[in-house]
PDB file of C-alpha atoms in Angstrom:
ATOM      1  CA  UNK A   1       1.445 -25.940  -3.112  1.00  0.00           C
ATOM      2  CA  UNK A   2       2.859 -28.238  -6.164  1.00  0.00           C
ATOM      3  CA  UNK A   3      -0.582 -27.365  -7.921  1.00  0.00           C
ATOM      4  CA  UNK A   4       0.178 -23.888  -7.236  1.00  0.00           C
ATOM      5  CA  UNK A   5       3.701 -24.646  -8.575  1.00  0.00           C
ATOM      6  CA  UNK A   6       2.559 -26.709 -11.826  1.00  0.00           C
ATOM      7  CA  UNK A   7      -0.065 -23.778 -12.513  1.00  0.00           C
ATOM      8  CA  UNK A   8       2.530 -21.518 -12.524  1.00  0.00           C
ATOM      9  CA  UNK A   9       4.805 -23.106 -14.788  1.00  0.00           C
ATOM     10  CA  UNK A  10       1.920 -23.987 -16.807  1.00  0.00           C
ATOM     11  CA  UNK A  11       1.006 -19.929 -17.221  1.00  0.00           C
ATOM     12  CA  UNK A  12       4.520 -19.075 -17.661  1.00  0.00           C
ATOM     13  CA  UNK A  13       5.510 -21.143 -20.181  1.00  0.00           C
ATOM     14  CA  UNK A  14       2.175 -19.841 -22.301  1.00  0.00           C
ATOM     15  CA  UNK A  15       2.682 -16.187 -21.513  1.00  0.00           C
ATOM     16  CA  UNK A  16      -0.704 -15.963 -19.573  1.00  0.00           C
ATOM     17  CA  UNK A  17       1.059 -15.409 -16.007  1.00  0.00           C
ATOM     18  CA  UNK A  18      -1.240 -12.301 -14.771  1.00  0.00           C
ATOM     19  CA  UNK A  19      -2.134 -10.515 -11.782  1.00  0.00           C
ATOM     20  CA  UNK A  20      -5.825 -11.669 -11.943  1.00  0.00           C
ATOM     21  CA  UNK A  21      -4.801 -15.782 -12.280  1.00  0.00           C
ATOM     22  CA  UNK A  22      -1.922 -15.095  -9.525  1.00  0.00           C
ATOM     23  CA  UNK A  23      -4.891 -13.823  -7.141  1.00  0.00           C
ATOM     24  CA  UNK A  24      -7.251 -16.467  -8.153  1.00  0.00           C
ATOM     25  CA  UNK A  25      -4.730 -19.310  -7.273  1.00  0.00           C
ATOM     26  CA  UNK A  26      -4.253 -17.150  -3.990  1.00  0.00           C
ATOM     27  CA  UNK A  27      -8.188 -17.273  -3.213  1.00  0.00           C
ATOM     28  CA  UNK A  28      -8.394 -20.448  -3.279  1.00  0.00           C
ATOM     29  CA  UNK A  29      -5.502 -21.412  -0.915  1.00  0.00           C
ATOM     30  CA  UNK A  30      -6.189 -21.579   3.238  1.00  0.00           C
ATOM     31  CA  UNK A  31      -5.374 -17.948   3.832  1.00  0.00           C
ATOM     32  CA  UNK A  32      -5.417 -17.477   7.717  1.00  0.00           C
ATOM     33  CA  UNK A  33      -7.832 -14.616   8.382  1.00  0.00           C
ATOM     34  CA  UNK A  34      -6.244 -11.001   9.274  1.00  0.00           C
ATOM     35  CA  UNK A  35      -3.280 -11.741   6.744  1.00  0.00           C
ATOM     36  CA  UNK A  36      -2.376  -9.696   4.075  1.00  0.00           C
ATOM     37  CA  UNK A  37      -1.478 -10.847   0.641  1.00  0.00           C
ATOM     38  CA  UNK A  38       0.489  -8.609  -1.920  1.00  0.00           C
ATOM     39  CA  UNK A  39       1.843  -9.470  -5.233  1.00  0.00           C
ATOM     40  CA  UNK A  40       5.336  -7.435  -5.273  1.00  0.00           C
ATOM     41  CA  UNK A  41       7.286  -7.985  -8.871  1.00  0.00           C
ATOM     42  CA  UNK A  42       5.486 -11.027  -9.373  1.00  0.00           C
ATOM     43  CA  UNK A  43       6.689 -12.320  -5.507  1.00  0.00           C
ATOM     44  CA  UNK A  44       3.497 -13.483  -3.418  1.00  0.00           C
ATOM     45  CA  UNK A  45       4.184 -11.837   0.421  1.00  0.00           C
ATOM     46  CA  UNK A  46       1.747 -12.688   2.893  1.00  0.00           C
ATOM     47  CA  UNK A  47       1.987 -11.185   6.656  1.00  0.00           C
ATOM     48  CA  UNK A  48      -0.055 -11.053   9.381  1.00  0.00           C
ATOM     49  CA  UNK A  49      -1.789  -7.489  10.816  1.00  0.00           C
ATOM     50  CA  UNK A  50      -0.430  -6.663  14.550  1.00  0.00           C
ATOM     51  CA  UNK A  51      -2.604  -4.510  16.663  1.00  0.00           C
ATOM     52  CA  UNK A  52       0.275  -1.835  16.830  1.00  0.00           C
ATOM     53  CA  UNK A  53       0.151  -1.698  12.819  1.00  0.00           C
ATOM     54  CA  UNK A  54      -3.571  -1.338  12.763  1.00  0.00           C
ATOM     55  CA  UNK A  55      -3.875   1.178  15.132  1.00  0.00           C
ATOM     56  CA  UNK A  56      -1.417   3.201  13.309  1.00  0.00           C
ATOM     57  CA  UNK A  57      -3.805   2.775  10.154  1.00  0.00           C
ATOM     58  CA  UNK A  58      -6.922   3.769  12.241  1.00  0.00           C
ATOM     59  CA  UNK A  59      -5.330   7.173  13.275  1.00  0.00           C
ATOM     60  CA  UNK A  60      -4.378   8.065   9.560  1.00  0.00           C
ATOM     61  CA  UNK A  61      -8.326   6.511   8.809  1.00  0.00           C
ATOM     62  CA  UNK A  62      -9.216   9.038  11.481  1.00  0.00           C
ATOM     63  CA  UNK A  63      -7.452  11.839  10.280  1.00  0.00           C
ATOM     64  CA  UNK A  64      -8.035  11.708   6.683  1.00  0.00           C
ATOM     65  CA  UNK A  65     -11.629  11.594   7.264  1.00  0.00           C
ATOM     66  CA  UNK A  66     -11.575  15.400   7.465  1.00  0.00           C
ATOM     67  CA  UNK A  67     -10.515  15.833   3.735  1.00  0.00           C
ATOM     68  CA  UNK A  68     -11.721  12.328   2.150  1.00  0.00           C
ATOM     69  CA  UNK A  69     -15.172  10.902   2.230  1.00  0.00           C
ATOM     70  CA  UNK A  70     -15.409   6.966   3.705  1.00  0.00           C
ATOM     71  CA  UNK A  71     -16.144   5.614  -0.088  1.00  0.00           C
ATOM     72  CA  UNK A  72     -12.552   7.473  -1.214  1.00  0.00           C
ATOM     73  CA  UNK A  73     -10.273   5.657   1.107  1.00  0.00           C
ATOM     74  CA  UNK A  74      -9.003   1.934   0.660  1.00  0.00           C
ATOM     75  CA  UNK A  75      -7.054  -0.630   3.303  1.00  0.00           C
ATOM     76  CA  UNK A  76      -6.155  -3.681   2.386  1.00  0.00           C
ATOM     77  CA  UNK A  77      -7.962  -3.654  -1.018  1.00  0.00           C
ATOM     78  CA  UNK A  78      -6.344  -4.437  -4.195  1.00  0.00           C
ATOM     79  CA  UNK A  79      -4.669  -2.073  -6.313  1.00  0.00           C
ATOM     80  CA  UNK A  80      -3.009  -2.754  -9.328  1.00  0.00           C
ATOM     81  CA  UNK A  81       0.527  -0.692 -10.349  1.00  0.00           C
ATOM     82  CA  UNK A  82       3.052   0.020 -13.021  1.00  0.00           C
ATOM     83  CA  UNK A  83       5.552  -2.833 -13.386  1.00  0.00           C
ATOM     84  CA  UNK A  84       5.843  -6.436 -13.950  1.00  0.00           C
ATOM     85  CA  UNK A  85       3.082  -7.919 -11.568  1.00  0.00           C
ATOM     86  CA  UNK A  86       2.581  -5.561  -9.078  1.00  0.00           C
ATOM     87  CA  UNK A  87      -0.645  -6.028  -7.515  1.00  0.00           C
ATOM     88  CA  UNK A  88      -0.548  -4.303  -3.551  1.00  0.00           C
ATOM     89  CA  UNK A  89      -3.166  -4.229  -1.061  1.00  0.00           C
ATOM     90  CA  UNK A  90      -1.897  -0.707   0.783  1.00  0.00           C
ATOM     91  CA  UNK A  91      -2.557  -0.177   3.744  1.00  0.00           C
ATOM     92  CA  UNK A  92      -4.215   3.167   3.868  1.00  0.00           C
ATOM     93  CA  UNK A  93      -5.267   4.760   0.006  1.00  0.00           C
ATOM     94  CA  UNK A  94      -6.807   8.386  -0.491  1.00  0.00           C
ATOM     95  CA  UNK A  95      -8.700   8.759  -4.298  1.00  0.00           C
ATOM     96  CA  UNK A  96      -9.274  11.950  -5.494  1.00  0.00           C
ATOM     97  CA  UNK A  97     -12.689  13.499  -5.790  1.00  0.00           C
ATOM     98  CA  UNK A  98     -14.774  12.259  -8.963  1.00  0.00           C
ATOM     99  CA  UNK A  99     -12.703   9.053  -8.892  1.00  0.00           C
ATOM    100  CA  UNK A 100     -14.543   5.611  -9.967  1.00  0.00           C
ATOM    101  CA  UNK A 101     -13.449   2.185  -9.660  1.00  0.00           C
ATOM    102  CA  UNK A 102     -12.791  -0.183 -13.043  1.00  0.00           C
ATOM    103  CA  UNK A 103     -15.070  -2.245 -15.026  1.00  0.00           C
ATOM    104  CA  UNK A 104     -13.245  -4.600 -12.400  1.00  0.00           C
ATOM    105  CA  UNK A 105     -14.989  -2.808  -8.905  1.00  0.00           C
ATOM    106  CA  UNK A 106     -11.291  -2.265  -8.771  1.00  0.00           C
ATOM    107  CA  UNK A 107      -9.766   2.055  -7.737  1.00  0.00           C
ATOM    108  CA  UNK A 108      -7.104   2.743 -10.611  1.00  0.00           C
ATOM    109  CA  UNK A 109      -4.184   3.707  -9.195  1.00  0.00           C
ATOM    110  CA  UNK A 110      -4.088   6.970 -10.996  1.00  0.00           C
ATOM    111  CA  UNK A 111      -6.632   8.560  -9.201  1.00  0.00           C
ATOM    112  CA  UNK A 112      -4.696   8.141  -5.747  1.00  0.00           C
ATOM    113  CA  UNK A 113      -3.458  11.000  -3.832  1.00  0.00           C
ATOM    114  CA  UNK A 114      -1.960   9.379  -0.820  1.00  0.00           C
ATOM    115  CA  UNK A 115      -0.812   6.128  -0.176  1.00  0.00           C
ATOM    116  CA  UNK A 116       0.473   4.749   3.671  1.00  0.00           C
ATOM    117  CA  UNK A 117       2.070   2.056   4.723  1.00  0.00           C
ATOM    118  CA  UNK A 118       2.963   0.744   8.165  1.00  0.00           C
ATOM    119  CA  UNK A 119       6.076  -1.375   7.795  1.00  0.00           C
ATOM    120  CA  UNK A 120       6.413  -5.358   9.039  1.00  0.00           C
ATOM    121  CA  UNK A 121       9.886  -6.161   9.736  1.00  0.00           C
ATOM    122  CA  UNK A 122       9.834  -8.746   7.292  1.00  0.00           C
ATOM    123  CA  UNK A 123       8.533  -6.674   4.163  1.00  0.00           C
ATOM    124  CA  UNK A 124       9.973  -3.281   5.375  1.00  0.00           C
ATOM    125  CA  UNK A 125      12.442  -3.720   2.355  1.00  0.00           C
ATOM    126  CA  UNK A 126       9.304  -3.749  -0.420  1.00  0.00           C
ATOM    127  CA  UNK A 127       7.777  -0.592   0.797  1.00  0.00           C
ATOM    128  CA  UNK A 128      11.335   1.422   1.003  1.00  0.00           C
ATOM    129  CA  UNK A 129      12.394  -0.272  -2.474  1.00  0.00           C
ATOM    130  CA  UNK A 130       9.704  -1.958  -5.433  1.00  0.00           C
ATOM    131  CA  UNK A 131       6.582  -0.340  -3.612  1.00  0.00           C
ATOM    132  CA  UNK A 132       8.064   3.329  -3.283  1.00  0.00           C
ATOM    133  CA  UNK A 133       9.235   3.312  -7.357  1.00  0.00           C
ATOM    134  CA  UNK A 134       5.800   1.639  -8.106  1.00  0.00           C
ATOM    135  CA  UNK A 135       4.066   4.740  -6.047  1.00  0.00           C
ATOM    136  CA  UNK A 136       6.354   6.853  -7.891  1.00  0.00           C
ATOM    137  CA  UNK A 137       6.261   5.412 -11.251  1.00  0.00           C
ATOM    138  CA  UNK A 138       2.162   5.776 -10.330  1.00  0.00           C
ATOM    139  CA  UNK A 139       2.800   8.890 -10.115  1.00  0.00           C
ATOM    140  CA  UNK A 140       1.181   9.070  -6.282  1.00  0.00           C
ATOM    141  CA  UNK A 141       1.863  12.385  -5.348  1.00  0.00           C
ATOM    142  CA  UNK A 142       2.146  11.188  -1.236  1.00  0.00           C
ATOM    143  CA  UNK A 143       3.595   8.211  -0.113  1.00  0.00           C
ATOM    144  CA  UNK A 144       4.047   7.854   3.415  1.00  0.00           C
ATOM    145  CA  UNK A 145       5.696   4.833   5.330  1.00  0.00           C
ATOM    146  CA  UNK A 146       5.729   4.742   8.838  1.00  0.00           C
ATOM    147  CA  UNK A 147       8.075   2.747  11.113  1.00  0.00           C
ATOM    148  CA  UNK A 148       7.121   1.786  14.415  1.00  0.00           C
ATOM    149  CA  UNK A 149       9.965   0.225  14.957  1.00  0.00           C
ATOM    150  CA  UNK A 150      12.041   3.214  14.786  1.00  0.00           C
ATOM    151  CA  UNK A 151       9.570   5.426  15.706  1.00  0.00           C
ATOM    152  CA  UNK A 152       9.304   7.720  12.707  1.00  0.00           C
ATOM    153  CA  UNK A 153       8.088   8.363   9.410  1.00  0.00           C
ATOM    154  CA  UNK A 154       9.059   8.770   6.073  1.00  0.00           C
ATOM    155  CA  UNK A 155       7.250  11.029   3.388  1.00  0.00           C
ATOM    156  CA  UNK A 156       7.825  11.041   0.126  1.00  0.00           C
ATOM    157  CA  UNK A 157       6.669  13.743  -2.054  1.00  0.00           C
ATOM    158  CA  UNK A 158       7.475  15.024  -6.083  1.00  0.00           C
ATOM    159  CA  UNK A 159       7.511  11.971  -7.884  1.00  0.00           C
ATOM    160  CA  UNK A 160       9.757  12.386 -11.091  1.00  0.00           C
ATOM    161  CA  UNK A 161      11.831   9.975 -13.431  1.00  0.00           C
ATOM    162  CA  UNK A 162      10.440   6.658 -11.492  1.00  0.00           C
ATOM    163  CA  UNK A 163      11.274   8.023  -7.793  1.00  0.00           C
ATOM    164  CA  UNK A 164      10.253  10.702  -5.666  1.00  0.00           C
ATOM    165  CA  UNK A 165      12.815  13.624  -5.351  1.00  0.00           C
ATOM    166  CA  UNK A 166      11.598  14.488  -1.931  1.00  0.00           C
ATOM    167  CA  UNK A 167      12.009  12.576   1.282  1.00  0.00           C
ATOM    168  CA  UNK A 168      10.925  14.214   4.957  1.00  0.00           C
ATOM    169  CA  UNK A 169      11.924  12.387   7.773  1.00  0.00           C
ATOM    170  CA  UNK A 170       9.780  12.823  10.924  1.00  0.00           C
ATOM    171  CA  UNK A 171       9.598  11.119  14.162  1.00  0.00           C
ATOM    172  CA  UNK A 172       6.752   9.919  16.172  1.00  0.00           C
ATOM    173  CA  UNK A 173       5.073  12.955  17.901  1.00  0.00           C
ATOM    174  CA  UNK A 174       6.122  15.669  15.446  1.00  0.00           C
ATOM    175  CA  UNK A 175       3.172  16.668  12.901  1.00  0.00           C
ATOM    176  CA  UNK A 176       3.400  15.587   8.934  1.00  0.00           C
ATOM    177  CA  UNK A 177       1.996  18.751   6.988  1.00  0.00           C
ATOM    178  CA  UNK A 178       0.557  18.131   3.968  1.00  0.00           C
ATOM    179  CA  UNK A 179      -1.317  21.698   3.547  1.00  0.00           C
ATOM    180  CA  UNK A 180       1.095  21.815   0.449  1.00  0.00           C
ATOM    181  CA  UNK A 181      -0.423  18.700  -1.384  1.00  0.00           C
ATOM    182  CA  UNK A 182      -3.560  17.297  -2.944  1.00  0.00           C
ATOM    183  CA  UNK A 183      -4.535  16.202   0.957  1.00  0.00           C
ATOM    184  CA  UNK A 184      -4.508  19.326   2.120  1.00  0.00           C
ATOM    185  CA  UNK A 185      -4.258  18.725   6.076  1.00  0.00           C
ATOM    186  CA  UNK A 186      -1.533  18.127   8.780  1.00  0.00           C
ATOM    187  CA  UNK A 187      -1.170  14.648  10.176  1.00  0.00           C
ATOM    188  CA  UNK A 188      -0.811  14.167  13.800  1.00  0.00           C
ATOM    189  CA  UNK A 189       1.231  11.327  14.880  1.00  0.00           C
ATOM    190  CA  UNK A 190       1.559  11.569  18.504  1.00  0.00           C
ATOM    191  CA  UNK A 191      -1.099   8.875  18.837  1.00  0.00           C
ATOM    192  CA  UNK A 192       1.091   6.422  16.850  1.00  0.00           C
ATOM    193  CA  UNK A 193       2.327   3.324  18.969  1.00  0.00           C
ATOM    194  CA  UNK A 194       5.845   1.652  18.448  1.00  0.00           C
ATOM    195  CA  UNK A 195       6.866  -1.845  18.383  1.00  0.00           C
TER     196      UNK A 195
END
C-alpha cells in the first residue's frame, strides 16, 4: 500500500493522476475475486457482490434482453464519466443501437440509455449522491437504483442542469414502466430479493 501511496503522490504532484494509472495501480494489487472496484471522485471503493445483489442484476439482465442485444449490455465493466476521476463499473448498462466501444475496447458513456445499480450498505451514499449527478451530468436518460434493503426502487428520469428532475419511487413487486423512454419496456420486480 505505501507504493500505492508514494505513486500517488508521485502523479499528483506532476499533474499525471488519471483514471487509466489509478486502474493500473489497482490491477496489480491482490484484488479478492467477485469484488468490485470503482473510482468515485478520485476515491477507490471496493465491495464484495452478495448473491441477493446479483440476482437482482440477473432479473434486470433477463428483462432487458427483450429490447437490448447481449453485446449492448455491460456489468461490472468500466465506464468512464463526467467529473474529476470518475471511473464506475455499473452494475447493469444498456447502449443504444449503433453504439461502439473506444479506441480503448472501452462503451462511452454517451451512448448509454439505462444505467442500474443495486445498492451495498456501505456505498449506498455514492449511487444516491456523486454517481446519480455523474449519470445525470452523462446525460443517461434512466438511472435506476434499487434497494434491497428497503425493498424498493428509485428511478430517475429527465436529466437537466447536472441532476435528474424526475424521481419515481416504487417498491418491490410493483412494475417500473419505461414504455415512455429509450428502453421501451416495463420492468418487473416481483422477482427481486431483499436483504
Amino acid at each position: 500500500m505505501t507504493v500505492l501511496a508514494d505513486r500517488t503522490e508521485m502523479a499528483e504532484e506532476s499533474d499525471e493522476l488519471t483514471l487509466d494509472v489509478m486502474f493500473e495501480w489497482l490491477e496489480k494489487m491482490p484484488i479478492p475475486e467477485g469484488t468490485k472496484v470503482e473510482i468515485v471522485g478520485g476515491n477507490i471503493f471496493m465491495s464484495p457482490q452478495r448473491q441477493t445483489h446479483w440476482q437482482i442484476i440477473a432479473t434486470l439482465y433477463e428483462q432487458l434482453r427483450a429490447v437490448y442485444d447481449r453485446a449492448r449490455i455491460a456489468s461490472d465493466v468500466r465506464i468512464d464519466f463526467p467529473g474529476h476521476l470518475n471511473g464506475f463499473a455499473c452494475d447493469l448498462a444498456a447502449m443504444a443501437e449503433g453504439s461502439v466501444m473506444d479506441s480503448k475496447g472501452r462503451w462511452r458513456y454517451q451512448d448509454i440509455e439505462f444505467v442500474a445499480e443495486v445498492i451495498s450498505q456501505n456505498t449506498a451514499a455514492n449511487d444516491y449522491g456523486p454517481k446519480r449527478l455523474a449519470y445525470a451530468a452523462a446525460g443517461v436518460p434512466v438511472y435506476l437504483v434499487v434497494d434491497p434493503y428497503q425493498g424498493e426502487c428509485r428511478l430517475y428520469t429527465h436529466s437537466r442542469h447536472g441532476d435528474y428532475a424526475t424521481v419515481t419511487k416504487v417498491g418491490f413487486g410493483d412494475d417500473i414502466d419505461l414504455t415512455g423512454t429509450p428502453v421501451g419496456l416495463v420492468l418487473r420486480t416481483d422477482e427481486f430479493p431483499r436483504d
